[in-house]
Coordinates of C-alpha atoms and ligand atoms in Angstrom, one line a residue:
M148 CA 0.0 0.0 0.0
A149 CA 1.4 3.4 -1.0
G150 CA 2.3 5.9 1.7
S151 CA 3.1 5.9 5.4
V152 CA 3.0 8.5 8.0
W153 CA 6.0 10.9 7.9
V154 CA 5.5 12.7 11.1
V155 CA 2.3 12.8 13.1
A156 CA 2.1 15.7 15.6
A157 CA 0.0 15.2 18.7
T158 CA -2.3 18.2 18.4
P159 CA -4.9 18.5 15.7
S160 CA -4.9 21.8 13.9
G161 CA -7.5 24.1 15.5
R162 CA -9.1 25.1 12.2
Q163 CA -10.2 21.7 11.0
A164 CA -13.8 21.0 11.9
D165 CA -14.0 18.2 14.4
E166 CA -16.9 16.7 12.6
P167 CA -16.5 13.9 10.0
A168 CA -16.1 15.5 6.6
I169 CA -18.3 12.8 5.1
P170 CA -21.0 11.7 7.5
N171 CA -22.9 8.4 7.1
R172 CA -19.8 6.6 5.7
I173 CA -20.7 3.3 4.1
P174 CA -18.0 0.5 4.1
A175 CA -17.0 -0.1 0.5
V176 CA -17.6 -3.5 -1.1
F177 CA -15.4 -4.3 -4.1
P178 CA -15.7 -7.3 -6.5
A179 CA -14.4 -10.5 -5.0
A180 CA -11.4 -10.8 -7.3
W181 CA -10.4 -7.1 -7.1
R182 CA -6.7 -6.6 -6.2
F183 CA -7.0 -3.8 -3.7
P184 CA -8.7 -4.4 -0.4
A185 CA -11.5 -2.2 0.9
G186 CA -11.0 -0.7 4.3
A187 CA -7.3 0.3 3.8
H188 CA -5.8 3.3 5.5
A189 CA -4.5 6.5 4.1
T190 CA -1.8 8.6 5.7
F191 CA -3.2 10.9 8.5
A192 CA -1.7 14.3 9.3
P193 CA -3.4 16.8 11.6
H194 CA -2.0 20.0 10.0
A195 CA -0.5 19.7 6.6
I196 CA 0.0 17.1 4.0
V197 CA 1.3 16.3 0.4
A198 CA 0.2 13.3 -1.7
S199 CA 2.3 12.5 -4.7
N200 CA 3.2 9.7 -7.1
N201 CA 6.8 10.0 -5.8
R202 CA 7.5 9.7 -2.1
L203 CA 10.7 11.7 -2.0
A204 CA 9.0 14.7 -3.6
A205 CA 6.1 14.4 -1.1
D206 CA 8.6 14.5 1.7
V207 CA 10.1 17.7 0.2
G208 CA 6.7 19.4 0.1
A209 CA 5.9 18.5 3.7
A210 CA 9.4 19.7 4.9
V211 CA 8.9 23.1 3.2
M212 CA 5.6 23.5 5.0
K213 CA 7.2 22.5 8.3
Q214 CA 9.7 25.4 7.7
G215 CA 6.8 27.8 7.4
G216 CA 6.0 27.6 3.7
N217 CA 2.4 27.5 2.6
A218 CA 0.7 25.1 0.2
V219 CA 2.0 27.0 -2.9
D220 CA 5.6 26.9 -1.7
A221 CA 5.1 23.2 -1.0
A222 CA 3.6 22.6 -4.5
V223 CA 6.5 24.4 -6.2
A224 CA 9.1 22.6 -4.0
T225 CA 7.4 19.3 -4.8
G226 CA 7.3 20.1 -8.5
F227 CA 11.1 20.9 -8.7
A228 CA 11.8 17.8 -6.6
L229 CA 9.8 15.7 -9.0
A230 CA 12.0 16.9 -11.8
V231 CA 15.0 15.4 -9.9
T232 CA 13.6 12.2 -8.4
F233 CA 10.8 11.3 -10.8
P234 CA 12.1 12.3 -14.2
E235 CA 9.7 10.0 -16.1
A236 CA 7.0 12.6 -15.4
G237 CA 8.3 15.3 -13.1
N238 CA 9.9 18.0 -15.2
L239 CA 11.3 21.3 -16.1
G240 CA 10.9 20.6 -19.8
G241 CA 7.1 20.0 -19.8
G242 CA 4.1 21.9 -18.6
G243 CA 1.1 21.6 -16.4
Y244 CA -1.8 23.2 -14.5
M245 CA -2.3 24.3 -10.9
V246 CA -5.6 24.9 -9.2
I247 CA -5.4 26.9 -5.9
R248 CA -7.9 27.6 -3.2
M249 CA -6.6 29.8 -0.4
A250 CA -8.1 29.5 3.0
D251 CA -9.7 33.0 2.6
G252 CA -11.8 31.6 -0.3
R253 CA -9.7 33.1 -3.2
T254 CA -9.4 30.6 -6.1
A255 CA -7.1 30.6 -9.0
A256 CA -6.1 28.4 -12.0
L257 CA -2.7 28.7 -13.6
D258 CA -2.2 27.4 -17.1
Y259 CA 1.5 26.6 -17.9
R260 CA 0.8 24.2 -20.7
E261 CA 3.3 24.0 -23.5
T262 CA 2.8 25.9 -26.7
A263 CA 3.5 24.9 -30.3
P264 CA 6.7 26.4 -31.6
L265 CA 6.4 29.3 -34.1
A266 CA 7.6 27.0 -36.9
A267 CA 4.9 24.4 -36.2
T268 CA 2.3 23.8 -38.9
R269 CA -1.1 22.0 -39.0
D270 CA 0.1 19.0 -40.9
M271 CA 3.7 18.8 -39.7
Y272 CA 3.2 15.2 -38.6
V273 CA 1.6 14.0 -41.8
G274 CA 4.1 12.3 -44.1
A275 CA 4.2 12.4 -48.0
N276 CA 2.2 9.1 -48.0
G277 CA -0.6 10.8 -46.0
K278 CA 0.1 8.8 -42.9
I279 CA 1.3 10.3 -39.6
T280 CA 5.0 10.0 -39.1
G281 CA 5.5 9.3 -35.4
E282 CA 7.6 12.4 -35.0
S283 CA 5.0 13.8 -32.5
V284 CA 5.8 11.1 -29.9
I285 CA 9.6 10.8 -29.9
G286 CA 12.5 13.0 -30.9
P287 CA 13.2 16.7 -31.3
K288 CA 10.1 17.7 -33.3
A289 CA 7.7 16.3 -30.6
S290 CA 8.3 19.0 -28.1
G291 CA 6.2 22.0 -27.3
V292 CA 7.7 25.1 -25.7
P293 CA 8.1 24.1 -22.0
G294 CA 5.9 26.0 -19.5
A295 CA 6.8 24.3 -16.2
V296 CA 9.4 26.7 -15.0
A297 CA 7.5 29.8 -15.9
G298 CA 4.4 28.4 -14.2
M299 CA 5.9 27.3 -11.0
I300 CA 7.9 30.5 -10.6
E301 CA 4.7 32.6 -11.3
A302 CA 2.6 30.6 -8.8
H303 CA 5.3 31.2 -6.2
R304 CA 5.6 34.9 -7.0
K305 CA 1.8 35.4 -6.5
Y306 CA 1.1 33.1 -3.6
G307 CA 4.3 31.9 -2.0
V308 CA 5.7 33.1 1.3
L309 CA 9.2 31.7 1.5
P310 CA 12.0 33.0 -0.7
I311 CA 12.3 31.0 -3.9
S312 CA 15.9 29.9 -3.1
R313 CA 14.6 28.2 0.0
V314 CA 11.7 26.6 -1.8
L315 CA 14.1 25.1 -4.4
A316 CA 16.8 24.2 -1.8
P317 CA 15.6 20.6 -1.3
A318 CA 15.4 19.9 -5.1
L319 CA 18.9 21.4 -5.5
R320 CA 20.2 19.1 -2.7
L321 CA 18.6 16.0 -4.2
A322 CA 20.3 16.8 -7.6
T323 CA 23.6 17.7 -6.1
E324 CA 24.0 15.0 -3.4
G325 CA 21.9 12.5 -5.2
F326 CA 19.2 10.1 -4.1
V327 CA 19.1 6.4 -3.8
V328 CA 17.8 4.5 -6.8
D329 CA 15.0 2.2 -5.8
S330 CA 13.4 -0.7 -7.7
T331 CA 10.6 1.4 -9.1
F332 CA 13.0 4.0 -10.6
F333 CA 15.3 1.3 -11.8
R334 CA 12.4 -0.5 -13.6
S335 CA 11.1 2.8 -15.0
L336 CA 14.5 3.7 -16.5
S337 CA 15.2 0.2 -17.8
G338 CA 11.8 0.0 -19.5
E339 CA 12.6 3.2 -21.5
K340 CA 16.2 2.5 -22.5
Y341 CA 15.4 3.0 -26.2
R342 CA 13.7 6.4 -25.7
I343 CA 16.3 7.7 -23.3
G344 CA 19.3 6.0 -24.8
S345 CA 18.7 7.5 -28.2
F346 CA 19.5 11.0 -26.9
A347 CA 21.9 12.9 -24.6
G348 CA 20.3 11.6 -21.4
K349 CA 22.1 8.3 -22.0
S350 CA 25.2 9.5 -20.2
V351 CA 23.3 10.4 -17.1
F352 CA 20.8 7.5 -16.9
F353 CA 22.8 4.7 -18.6
P354 CA 26.3 5.7 -17.7
N355 CA 27.8 2.2 -18.3
G356 CA 25.1 1.0 -20.7
A357 CA 22.7 0.1 -17.9
A358 CA 20.5 2.0 -15.5
P359 CA 22.2 2.8 -12.2
P360 CA 21.8 -0.2 -9.9
I361 CA 19.2 -0.4 -7.1
G362 CA 20.7 1.0 -4.0
S363 CA 23.2 3.3 -5.8
R364 CA 23.1 7.0 -5.6
L365 CA 22.1 9.1 -8.7
V366 CA 23.6 12.6 -8.8
Q367 CA 22.6 15.0 -11.5
P368 CA 25.2 17.9 -11.5
Q369 CA 23.8 19.5 -14.8
L370 CA 20.3 19.6 -13.4
A371 CA 21.6 20.9 -10.1
R372 CA 23.2 23.8 -11.9
T373 CA 20.0 24.6 -13.7
I374 CA 18.0 24.6 -10.5
K375 CA 20.6 26.8 -8.8
L376 CA 20.4 29.3 -11.6
I377 CA 16.6 29.4 -11.4
G378 CA 16.8 29.8 -7.6
D379 CA 19.2 32.7 -8.0
S380 CA 17.5 34.5 -10.8
G381 CA 14.1 33.2 -11.5
S382 CA 12.6 32.0 -14.8
T383 CA 14.4 34.6 -16.9
V384 CA 17.5 32.4 -17.1
F385 CA 15.4 29.6 -18.5
Y386 CA 13.5 31.6 -21.1
R387 CA 16.0 34.3 -22.1
G388 CA 19.4 33.3 -20.5
S389 CA 21.9 30.5 -20.6
I390 CA 19.3 27.7 -20.2
A391 CA 17.4 29.1 -23.2
D392 CA 20.7 28.9 -25.1
S393 CA 21.1 25.3 -24.2
I394 CA 17.6 24.4 -25.3
A395 CA 17.9 26.2 -28.6
A396 CA 21.4 24.6 -29.2
E397 CA 19.9 21.1 -28.5
M398 CA 17.1 21.8 -30.9
Q399 CA 19.5 23.0 -33.6
R400 CA 21.8 20.0 -33.1
S401 CA 19.0 17.5 -33.4
G402 CA 16.6 19.2 -35.8
G403 CA 13.9 20.4 -33.4
L404 CA 11.8 23.5 -33.8
I405 CA 12.0 25.4 -30.5
T406 CA 14.0 28.7 -30.9
K407 CA 15.1 31.4 -28.5
E408 CA 12.2 33.5 -29.8
D409 CA 9.7 30.7 -28.8
L410 CA 11.2 30.6 -25.3
A411 CA 11.3 34.4 -24.9
R412 CA 7.6 34.6 -25.9
Y413 CA 6.3 31.9 -23.5
Q414 CA 3.9 33.1 -20.8
P415 CA 1.9 31.2 -18.2
I416 CA -1.7 32.4 -18.0
W417 CA -3.9 32.9 -14.9
R418 CA -7.4 31.7 -15.8
R419 CA -10.8 31.7 -14.0
P420 CA -11.3 28.2 -12.6
V421 CA -14.3 26.2 -13.8
R422 CA -16.8 26.3 -10.9
S423 CA -19.6 23.8 -10.7
S424 CA -21.6 21.8 -8.2
Y425 CA -22.5 18.2 -7.7
R426 CA -25.4 17.3 -5.4
G427 CA -24.6 20.3 -3.2
Y428 CA -20.8 19.9 -3.2
A429 CA -18.8 22.6 -5.0
L430 CA -16.0 21.8 -7.6
I431 CA -13.2 24.1 -8.5
S432 CA -11.2 22.8 -11.5
M433 CA -9.1 23.6 -14.5
P434 CA -10.6 25.4 -17.6
P435 CA -9.2 25.1 -21.2
S436 CA -6.5 24.8 -22.4
S437 CA -7.2 21.7 -20.4
S438 CA -10.4 19.8 -21.1
G439 CA -10.2 18.3 -17.6
G440 CA -12.4 20.6 -15.5
T441 CA -15.0 21.1 -18.2
T442 CA -15.3 17.4 -19.0
V443 CA -15.4 16.3 -15.3
T444 CA -18.1 19.0 -14.8
E445 CA -20.2 18.0 -17.8
M446 CA -20.0 14.3 -16.8
L447 CA -21.0 15.0 -13.2
N448 CA -23.8 17.3 -14.4
I449 CA -25.2 14.6 -16.7
L450 CA -25.1 12.0 -13.9
E451 CA -26.8 14.4 -11.4
A452 CA -29.6 15.0 -14.0
Y453 CA -29.8 11.2 -14.8
G454 CA -31.1 10.5 -11.3
P455 CA -30.1 9.2 -7.9
P456 CA -27.0 7.1 -8.0
S457 CA -27.3 3.3 -8.2
P458 CA -25.0 1.3 -5.8
F459 CA -21.3 1.1 -6.6
G460 CA -20.3 -1.6 -9.1
T461 CA -23.8 -2.4 -10.3
T462 CA -24.8 -2.7 -14.0
E463 CA -27.0 0.4 -13.7
R464 CA -24.2 2.4 -12.2
I465 CA -21.6 1.4 -14.7
H466 CA -24.0 2.0 -17.6
A467 CA -24.8 5.5 -16.3
L468 CA -21.2 6.3 -15.7
A469 CA -20.1 5.0 -19.1
S470 CA -22.9 6.7 -21.0
A471 CA -22.3 10.1 -19.3
S472 CA -18.6 9.8 -20.0
Q473 CA -19.1 8.8 -23.6
R474 CA -21.3 11.9 -24.1
A475 CA -19.0 14.3 -22.3
F476 CA -16.0 13.0 -24.3
I477 CA -17.8 13.6 -27.6
D478 CA -18.0 17.2 -26.6
R479 CA -14.4 17.2 -25.3
N480 CA -13.0 15.7 -28.5
S481 CA -14.8 18.0 -30.9
K482 CA -15.4 21.3 -29.2
L483 CA -12.5 22.0 -26.9
G484 CA -9.1 23.6 -27.7
D485 CA -6.9 26.5 -26.7
P486 CA -9.3 29.5 -25.9
G487 CA -6.7 31.9 -27.3
F488 CA -7.3 30.3 -30.8
V489 CA -10.8 28.8 -30.9
K490 CA -14.2 29.8 -29.4
V491 CA -14.9 27.3 -26.6
P492 CA -18.6 26.9 -25.6
L493 CA -17.6 26.7 -22.0
S494 CA -20.8 28.0 -20.4
T495 CA -22.9 25.6 -22.5
L496 CA -20.8 22.6 -21.8
T497 CA -20.8 23.3 -18.0
S498 CA -24.5 24.2 -17.8
K499 CA -27.0 22.1 -15.9
T500 CA -29.7 22.7 -18.6
Y501 CA -27.4 21.3 -21.3
A502 CA -26.6 18.3 -19.1
Q503 CA -30.3 17.6 -18.5
A504 CA -30.9 17.5 -22.2
I505 CA -27.9 15.1 -22.7
A506 CA -29.1 12.9 -19.8
R507 CA -32.4 12.4 -21.6
T508 CA -30.5 10.9 -24.5
I509 CA -29.2 8.0 -22.3
S510 CA -31.3 4.9 -22.8
R511 CA -31.8 3.0 -19.5
D512 CA -31.5 -0.5 -20.9
R513 CA -29.1 -0.3 -23.8
A514 CA -25.8 1.3 -25.0
D515 CA -26.0 4.0 -27.7
P516 CA -23.3 3.9 -30.4
T517 CA -21.1 7.0 -30.3
T518 CA -21.6 7.5 -34.0
Q519 CA -25.3 7.9 -33.5
L520 CA -24.9 10.6 -30.8
V521 CA -24.8 14.1 -32.0
F522 CA -25.7 17.1 -29.8
G523 CA -25.3 20.8 -29.7
A524 CA -23.5 22.9 -32.3
G525 CA -20.0 22.2 -33.2
E526 CA -18.5 20.0 -35.9
G527 CA -20.1 17.1 -37.3
N528 CA 1.6 8.0 -20.2
E529 CA 3.6 10.7 -18.8
T530 CA 2.2 12.8 -16.2
T531 CA 2.2 13.2 -12.4
H532 CA -0.4 14.7 -10.0
Y533 CA 0.2 16.0 -6.5
S534 CA -2.1 17.5 -3.9
V535 CA -1.2 19.8 -1.1
V536 CA -2.9 21.2 2.0
D537 CA -1.1 23.4 4.5
R538 CA -1.9 24.2 8.1
F539 CA -3.8 27.3 7.2
G540 CA -6.2 25.4 5.0
N541 CA -4.8 26.6 1.7
A542 CA -5.0 23.9 -1.0
V543 CA -3.2 23.2 -4.3
A544 CA -3.9 20.6 -6.9
T545 CA -1.2 20.3 -9.6
T546 CA -0.8 18.1 -12.6
T547 CA 2.3 18.3 -14.7
T548 CA 3.5 16.2 -17.6
L549 CA 6.0 15.4 -20.3
N550 CA 3.3 13.3 -22.0
D551 CA 5.1 10.0 -22.6
L552 CA 7.5 8.6 -20.0
Y553 CA 10.6 10.8 -20.3
G554 CA 8.8 12.9 -22.9
S555 CA 10.3 13.0 -26.3
G556 CA 13.4 11.4 -25.0
V557 CA 15.4 14.5 -26.0
F558 CA 17.6 15.6 -23.1
V559 CA 19.0 19.2 -23.0
S560 CA 22.7 18.7 -22.8
G561 CA 24.4 20.8 -20.2
A562 CA 21.0 21.7 -18.6
G563 CA 20.1 18.2 -17.5
F564 CA 16.4 17.7 -18.2
F565 CA 14.1 16.0 -20.7
L566 CA 11.9 17.8 -23.2
N567 CA 8.2 16.8 -23.6
D568 CA 6.4 15.2 -26.5
E569 CA 3.2 17.2 -25.9
M570 CA 2.7 17.9 -29.6
D571 CA 1.0 14.6 -29.8
D572 CA -1.9 15.9 -27.8
F573 CA -2.9 18.1 -30.8
T574 CA -5.0 16.7 -33.5
T575 CA -2.1 15.6 -35.7
K576 CA -4.4 14.3 -38.5
S577 CA -8.2 14.5 -38.6
G578 CA -9.8 11.1 -37.9
T579 CA -6.6 9.6 -36.7
P580 CA -6.2 8.5 -33.0
N581 CA -3.3 9.9 -31.0
M582 CA -1.3 7.8 -28.5
F583 CA -4.3 7.6 -26.2
G584 CA -6.7 6.6 -28.9
L585 CA -8.3 10.0 -28.8
I586 CA -9.9 11.1 -32.1
Q587 CA -10.0 14.9 -31.9
G588 CA -11.3 17.7 -34.1
A589 CA -10.2 21.0 -35.7
A590 CA -10.6 23.0 -32.5
N591 CA -7.4 21.2 -31.4
S592 CA -5.4 21.4 -34.6
I593 CA -1.8 22.6 -34.6
A594 CA -1.0 26.3 -34.9
P595 CA 2.1 28.3 -33.9
G596 CA 1.9 29.5 -30.3
K597 CA -1.2 27.4 -29.6
R598 CA -1.6 25.2 -26.5
M599 CA -2.5 21.6 -27.2
L600 CA -5.7 20.3 -25.5
S601 CA -5.0 18.4 -22.3
A602 CA -7.1 16.1 -20.1
M603 CA -5.3 17.1 -16.9
S604 CA -7.9 17.7 -14.2
P605 CA -6.5 19.1 -11.0
T606 CA -9.7 19.6 -8.9
I607 CA -10.7 20.9 -5.4
V608 CA -14.0 19.9 -3.9
L609 CA -15.8 21.8 -1.1
D610 CA -18.5 20.3 1.1
P611 CA -22.0 21.8 1.2
K612 CA -20.9 24.1 4.0
G613 CA -18.1 25.5 1.9
N614 CA -15.3 23.7 3.8
L615 CA -12.4 22.2 1.9
L616 CA -13.1 18.5 1.4
L617 CA -11.0 16.9 -1.3
V618 CA -8.0 17.8 -3.4
T619 CA -7.5 15.4 -6.3
G620 CA -6.3 14.7 -9.8
A621 CA -4.4 12.1 -11.7
R622 CA -2.0 10.9 -14.4
G623 CA -3.1 8.7 -17.3
G624 CA -4.1 10.7 -20.4
P625 CA -7.8 10.9 -21.0
R626 CA -8.3 8.4 -18.2
I627 CA -7.4 11.2 -15.8
I628 CA -10.9 12.6 -16.4
S629 CA -12.5 9.3 -15.4
A630 CA -10.3 8.7 -12.4
T631 CA -10.8 12.2 -11.0
S632 CA -14.6 12.0 -11.6
Q633 CA -14.9 8.6 -10.0
I634 CA -12.9 9.5 -6.9
I635 CA -15.3 12.4 -6.4
L636 CA -18.3 10.2 -7.1
D637 CA -17.1 7.4 -4.8
V638 CA -16.7 10.0 -1.9
I639 CA -19.9 11.9 -2.5
D640 CA -22.3 9.2 -3.9
H641 CA -20.9 6.1 -2.3
R642 CA -19.7 7.6 1.0
M643 CA -16.3 6.0 0.7
S644 CA -13.3 6.8 2.7
L645 CA -10.4 8.3 0.8
A646 CA -8.5 5.0 0.8
D647 CA -11.5 3.2 -0.6
A648 CA -12.2 5.8 -3.2
M649 CA -8.5 5.6 -4.3
S650 CA -8.6 1.8 -4.3
A651 CA -12.0 1.3 -5.9
P652 CA -12.0 -0.2 -9.5
R653 CA -12.6 2.4 -12.2
I654 CA -14.1 2.4 -15.7
H655 CA -13.4 4.6 -18.7
H656 CA -15.3 5.6 -21.8
Q657 CA -13.8 8.2 -24.2
S658 CA -16.5 7.9 -26.9
L659 CA -14.1 6.5 -29.4
P660 CA -13.1 3.7 -29.4
D661 CA -16.7 3.0 -28.5
S662 CA -16.2 0.7 -25.6
I663 CA -16.1 0.7 -21.8
R664 CA -12.6 0.1 -20.5
V665 CA -12.7 -1.8 -17.2
E666 CA -9.8 -2.7 -14.9
T667 CA -9.0 -6.4 -14.7
D668 CA -11.2 -8.0 -12.1
G669 CA -12.7 -4.6 -11.3
V670 CA -16.2 -5.6 -12.4
E671 CA -18.2 -8.7 -11.3
P672 CA -18.4 -11.2 -14.2
A673 CA -22.2 -11.2 -14.0
V674 CA -22.3 -7.4 -14.4
L675 CA -20.0 -7.6 -17.4
A676 CA -22.3 -10.1 -19.0
R677 CA -25.3 -7.8 -18.4
L678 CA -23.4 -4.8 -19.8
R679 CA -22.5 -6.8 -22.9
A680 CA -26.1 -7.8 -23.3
M681 CA -27.0 -4.1 -23.3
G682 CA -24.7 -3.6 -26.3
H683 CA -21.6 -2.3 -24.5
H684 CA -18.3 -3.4 -25.9
I685 CA -15.9 -4.2 -23.0
Y686 CA -12.2 -3.8 -23.1
E687 CA -9.9 -4.8 -20.2
L688 CA -7.0 -2.7 -19.0
S689 CA -4.6 -3.4 -16.2
G690 CA -5.1 0.0 -14.6
I691 CA -7.0 3.2 -15.2
A692 CA -4.9 6.3 -14.3
S693 CA -3.1 7.1 -11.1
A694 CA -4.3 9.7 -8.7
A695 CA -2.9 11.4 -5.6
S696 CA -5.5 12.9 -3.3
I697 CA -6.1 14.5 0.1
M698 CA -9.4 14.5 2.0
R699 CA -10.4 16.3 5.2
V700 CA -11.2 13.9 8.1
R701 CA -12.0 14.3 11.7
G702 CA -9.1 16.2 13.3
G703 CA -7.0 16.7 10.2
W704 CA -6.3 15.3 6.7
E705 CA -5.8 12.0 5.0
G706 CA -3.5 11.8 2.0
M707 CA -2.9 9.0 -0.3
D708 CA -1.0 8.1 -3.5
D709 CA -2.8 5.7 -5.8
P710 CA -2.3 2.0 -5.0
R711 CA -1.7 1.7 -8.7
S712 CA 1.4 3.8 -8.2
H713 CA 4.5 3.8 -6.0
G714 CA 4.4 7.2 -4.3
G715 CA 3.1 8.2 -0.9
A716 CA 1.8 11.0 1.3
A717 CA 3.8 13.0 3.9
G718 CA 2.7 15.4 6.5
F719 CA 2.8 16.6 10.1
Ligands
DON846 O1 -2.2 16.5 -21.1 C1 -2.7 15.4 -21.3 O2 -3.8 15.1 -21.3 C2 -1.7 14.3 -21.6 N1 -0.5 14.8 -22.1 C3 -1.4 13.6 -20.3 C4 -0.5 12.4 -20.4 C5 -0.5 11.5 -19.3 O3 -1.3 11.6 -18.4 C6 0.4 10.3 -19.4 N2 0.5 9.7 -18.1 N3 0.3 8.7 -17.7

């Protein structure tokens, strides 16, 4: 089970209500063969907590809060630490989203998604034979202009309380002094030998032709220098200074598109969060350029309109979930894109009236093929999430990504980090699935300076009294939307504990391919048979996304990394 208690202080923080956050809890019952037990425990901390897919990074966030930092300081410290200890997804060469709710009620959403380089063109990944080339998933042409450093520094500038050099000190130490390679990291590196070994990161991660052995210490002096420079002089050095020079040089050497002009133009954007409600609970989530908050909201609105929830794991519940998801993804895939480039019908997609109309299209007793569902106007794996709550009650949900494990594989020589392969999140060719099987529309076509549509869904949930209840989000491409929604539904509808909501089997329907993805042994065989009889195609997956969540409980907080992952929660 992921996570253990880092420090548990004796006195619960005064400001947490001493009532159970979710009254009338119901013990969860999972299918007999399901691999995670019901009734597991999350990590408890009375004051402040971080949950992350990487344990060392969670420790860093908790330590920064112990030194007086707030949740935003901790999120930024965790983000930089992830770039050191979890390079498969943690990054300086990628991008992400941060949803913030301060204890005084202020909310904010920061978009630091990558942008297409100025030299990018709509059909740049379509070869002479009309087929897509594969250059959007590996190699130098796959990268968007990184936003991670600008985003994290901007979040800290606006909301942080500790000096940036102190916030970055733990990541700097981990890069300089190294950290111990564990079996998870060893397996992760070894599994991506081709991607990493094809580029300059080979000398760092495969120094003698193999990944550093388990138990050895990995030091990253180039990355340490980069973090030190950012700590000393902020993001300018990354976008206009010596690190920008290194990125541009790497691109020139290898035939990539990102130039110094692209880097100098990059700006993170503060956006108004998507705010919605579900059965009296309030949701605060990420608006476009991510589809996450909009699609979670549309899906939950459809379910609310569909009627009272059937019990967990039943045919009726899975049919309702899959049908709502199928419909919300039809809108996601055709109507959403970067709002700086396309008109996004955000108020329609998040409206209760619209959801009621869509809910009426769901047949109670049979599946409806995606191709027969048309509504409204419109046409016709690697990421990491972390959640933070501080002792003041400020909360941060952050998801960041390189897209694939280790991104494009391209490693910036001298600066010590991987570049993303986020360009694959664009519609590279109409009607052609991307690496996640998503078939997307013109709203998400490539254009210079445009942000590619994301599924990242960092989300904060308040209880009906307006108290912070849940901080959540996940990794896993479009399955992020399903995992995030279902954790929220498991807590609100099925009255599960955090550990049960994180352990519960999940399903996924992204409209095309037109099938319900289920986790192996996550649905009772009799239920699967009934779903098939209704016309649903069923497709089995070993796991659906990986979340990292925090929930308010009596006397403090519980935090938990996904049992499908290998991270943990740390707090005090
Ligand atoms: O932004 C997105 O939706 C994708 N680039 C996320 C990729 C991802 O979650 C892969 N991780 N498992």
